[in-house]
């Protein structure tokens, strides 16, 4: 990653908090209705510690093995004791042992196969896992996420067959070329999907995880309750997996 100093990371973090305040005001929404998830993938553990010491509680990781290693590294750090970890990357069914019951929220449940694997593992552990359904909002062939058309059946399966999964809402990752305001119709679509699920299945589904560095203001305007921000806090990531 970049050679950014702790004061620089902290300054960036504070600037993101200010912009998030502004986005909430502009949307006429209370700030407490939008949670910031600081996305620390490909960033060193030390950068996490800096932001945690500044008061950040929710952190998101995208790669299961990297997250396991980073959390181990931070386990003795008093600044990181109260961190709530979020898994925001794709999880393969064979990796469920490292994920089930280990996250405050898994944002990327996207198939019946993964739901079944998680449920089996959670049953064995006697644990529960809060999850969001990741939706492939623009029907992109290369992207993970459930197809909008499969949402009803998948939700039904989780509600009826997976008592150890707590379904809290939906998540999306719009096409990269639709950054900023251009992403807004995708966010509106996720909101509408949630509303229709709500009324058809009589579920609360309070959470909408949408919005990143380039488009979080638009996501907040369309009803995001969780925004996932990496680059604007930690700087450009150098390596790509
Ligand atoms: C990397 C990532 C983010 C953060 O993106 P930035 O543009 O760096 O803010 C958010 N969500 C997911 C799913 C990601 O993989």
XYZ file of C-alpha atoms and ligand atoms in Angstrom:
256
model
C 0.000 0.000 0.000
C 0.907 3.664 -0.056
C 3.362 5.179 2.350
C 0.775 7.329 4.032
C 1.534 8.503 7.513
C -0.910 8.031 10.395
C -1.740 11.783 10.524
C -2.510 11.735 6.800
C -4.831 8.723 7.143
C -6.525 10.365 10.094
C -7.015 13.592 8.152
C -8.566 11.674 5.258
C -10.847 9.821 7.680
C -12.059 13.071 9.213
C -12.697 14.512 5.786
C -14.815 11.450 4.874
C -16.830 11.920 8.079
C -17.470 15.543 7.124
C -18.564 14.581 3.616
C -20.839 11.904 5.020
C -22.422 14.466 7.368
C -22.948 16.756 4.372
C -24.448 13.943 2.274
C -26.913 13.106 5.062
C -27.923 16.755 5.484
C -28.375 17.162 1.739
C -30.589 14.076 1.690
C -32.537 15.233 4.756
C -31.547 12.080 6.623
C -30.282 11.728 10.200
C -26.572 10.928 10.317
C -27.197 8.047 12.709
C -29.171 6.279 9.986
C -26.010 5.762 7.918
C -23.135 3.656 9.176
C -19.640 4.078 7.770
C -17.787 0.838 7.067
C -14.077 1.623 6.610
C -12.809 -0.759 3.931
C -9.304 -1.825 4.915
C -8.612 -4.490 2.281
C -5.017 -4.426 1.056
C -4.147 -1.974 3.822
C -1.771 -2.830 6.649
C -3.110 -3.667 10.101
C -1.424 -0.556 11.423
C -3.645 1.699 9.280
C -6.711 -0.010 10.816
C -5.349 0.683 14.271
C -4.941 4.390 13.476
C -8.561 4.793 12.375
C -9.870 2.644 15.228
C -8.017 4.881 17.692
C -9.770 7.840 16.052
C -13.117 6.254 16.917
C -14.044 4.134 13.881
C -15.800 0.893 14.845
C -16.944 -0.820 11.623
C -14.310 -2.192 9.244
C -14.775 -4.131 6.024
C -12.509 -6.732 4.468
C -12.866 -8.384 1.052
C -10.527 -11.366 1.126
C -11.079 -14.097 3.694
C -7.428 -15.085 4.238
C -6.214 -11.500 4.414
C -8.920 -10.737 6.969
C -8.010 -13.709 9.155
C -4.366 -12.637 9.172
C -5.106 -8.968 9.848
C -7.502 -9.736 12.686
C -4.871 -11.969 14.264
C -2.300 -9.195 13.975
C -4.663 -6.741 15.685
C -5.897 -9.092 18.399
C -3.707 -7.632 21.154
C -4.270 -4.006 20.143
C -6.439 -2.189 22.729
C -7.564 0.378 20.098
C -9.082 -2.497 18.108
C -10.907 -4.331 20.888
C -14.349 -3.089 19.892
C -14.054 -3.365 16.132
C -17.032 -4.818 14.297
C -15.710 -6.665 11.259
C -17.707 -6.851 8.036
C -17.041 -9.289 5.203
C -17.779 -7.439 1.961
C -16.012 -9.684 -0.577
C -17.158 -12.795 -2.353
C -17.068 -15.887 -0.122
C -16.608 -19.326 -1.645
C -18.601 -22.105 -0.029
C -15.392 -23.949 0.868
C -14.258 -20.921 2.931
C -17.269 -20.810 5.242
C -15.296 -22.160 8.199
C -13.391 -18.854 8.323
C -16.499 -16.711 8.015
C -19.514 -18.319 9.722
C -20.224 -16.618 13.034
C -17.043 -14.534 12.764
C -18.408 -11.265 11.353
C -20.733 -8.565 12.628
C -22.221 -8.669 9.138
C -21.617 -10.667 5.972
C -22.657 -8.390 3.075
C -22.197 -10.913 0.281
C -24.540 -13.850 0.604
C -25.339 -14.484 -3.049
C -26.437 -18.080 -3.563
C -28.409 -20.923 -2.126
C -25.228 -23.002 -2.088
C -23.439 -20.492 0.141
C -26.496 -20.118 2.388
C -26.648 -23.889 2.827
C -22.916 -24.153 3.593
C -23.142 -21.335 6.147
C -26.223 -22.845 7.749
C -24.513 -26.234 8.166
C -21.466 -24.663 9.744
C -23.491 -22.363 12.016
C -25.610 -25.276 13.194
C -22.445 -27.151 14.161
C -21.101 -24.097 15.955
C -24.395 -23.219 17.609
C -23.882 -19.684 16.310
C -25.795 -17.170 14.232
C -24.621 -14.901 11.442
C -26.145 -11.612 10.297
C -26.177 -11.410 6.499
C -27.160 -9.234 3.579
C -28.057 -10.541 0.150
C -25.730 -9.253 -2.534
C -27.653 -8.412 -5.687
C -26.078 -8.232 -9.134
C -27.972 -5.024 -9.677
C -27.000 -4.366 -13.298
C -27.055 -8.032 -14.386
C -23.340 -8.013 -15.174
C -22.177 -11.432 -16.365
C -18.792 -11.355 -14.574
C -20.070 -10.102 -11.263
C -21.066 -12.082 -8.209
C -24.408 -11.422 -6.597
C -27.820 -12.993 -6.967
C -29.849 -12.052 -10.037
C -32.719 -9.712 -9.107
C -35.108 -12.303 -10.540
C -33.872 -14.959 -8.073
C -34.245 -12.740 -5.043
C -37.672 -13.874 -3.944
C -36.855 -17.597 -4.100
C -33.488 -17.131 -2.374
C -35.027 -15.046 0.401
C -37.737 -17.595 0.857
C -35.107 -20.348 1.158
C -33.160 -18.426 3.795
C -36.255 -17.624 5.821
C -37.492 -21.203 5.782
C -34.354 -23.358 5.712
C -31.644 -21.295 7.395
C -32.669 -20.441 10.960
C -29.061 -19.511 11.862
C -28.897 -16.760 9.237
C -30.311 -13.352 10.173
C -31.257 -11.592 6.973
C -30.985 -7.827 7.462
C -31.231 -6.415 3.960
C -29.564 -6.023 0.580
C -26.188 -5.014 -0.819
C -25.012 -4.006 -4.282
C -21.898 -3.002 -6.165
C -22.888 -1.057 -9.305
C -20.833 -1.217 -12.520
C -17.481 0.552 -12.125
C -18.056 2.740 -15.147
C -21.156 4.165 -13.468
C -19.339 6.084 -10.739
C -20.805 9.072 -8.900
C -24.247 10.329 -9.854
C -24.418 7.810 -12.716
C -24.640 5.023 -10.122
C -27.797 6.512 -8.669
C -30.368 4.552 -10.713
C -28.731 1.311 -9.503
C -29.098 2.425 -5.894
C -32.717 3.406 -6.532
C -33.282 -0.034 -8.006
C -31.875 -1.762 -4.924
C -34.161 0.351 -2.755
C -37.156 -0.619 -4.876
C -36.216 -4.317 -4.730
C -36.043 -4.097 -0.955
C -39.460 -2.405 -0.808
C -41.036 -5.118 -2.931
C -39.467 -7.915 -0.842
C -40.664 -6.176 2.287
C -44.247 -6.093 1.199
C -44.304 -9.541 -0.419
C -42.650 -11.426 2.439
C -43.520 -9.157 5.324
C -39.896 -8.717 6.415
C -38.231 -5.661 7.946
C -34.971 -5.722 5.915
C -33.724 -2.411 7.335
C -30.230 -2.443 5.817
C -29.109 -1.259 2.395
C -25.341 -1.569 1.895
C -24.457 0.620 -1.070
C -22.053 3.430 -1.909
C -18.251 3.564 -2.034
C -15.643 6.345 -2.270
C -16.802 7.553 -5.686
C -20.549 7.453 -5.165
C -21.533 7.412 -1.503
C -23.399 10.746 -1.601
C -25.696 9.367 -4.318
C -26.173 6.168 -2.301
C -27.116 8.139 0.820
C -29.626 10.129 -1.234
C -31.195 6.821 -2.333
C -31.465 5.347 1.154
C -28.138 3.613 1.987
C -27.794 2.595 5.646
C -24.233 1.271 5.250
C -21.621 2.912 3.031
C -18.351 1.073 2.330
C -15.460 3.472 1.912
C -11.854 2.440 1.333
C -9.805 4.647 -0.982
C -10.978 7.991 0.399
C -9.830 6.945 3.879
C -6.751 4.802 3.316
C -5.545 6.103 -0.060
C -5.121 4.268 -3.347
C -4.554 0.531 -3.021
C -1.395 -0.538 -4.848
C -1.785 -4.206 -5.529
C -4.811 -5.800 -7.074
C -5.708 -9.370 -6.202
C -13.079 -2.313 -2.264
C -14.520 -2.264 -2.003
C -15.131 -1.102 -1.493
C -14.383 0.187 -1.248
O -14.158 0.834 -2.452
P -13.438 2.262 -2.516
O -13.719 2.721 -3.897
O -11.997 2.031 -2.263
O -14.061 3.132 -1.495
C -16.494 -1.159 -1.228
N -17.211 -2.282 -1.437
C -16.663 -3.416 -1.909
C -17.509 -4.596 -2.105
C -15.308 -3.434 -2.222
O -14.780 -4.565 -2.703
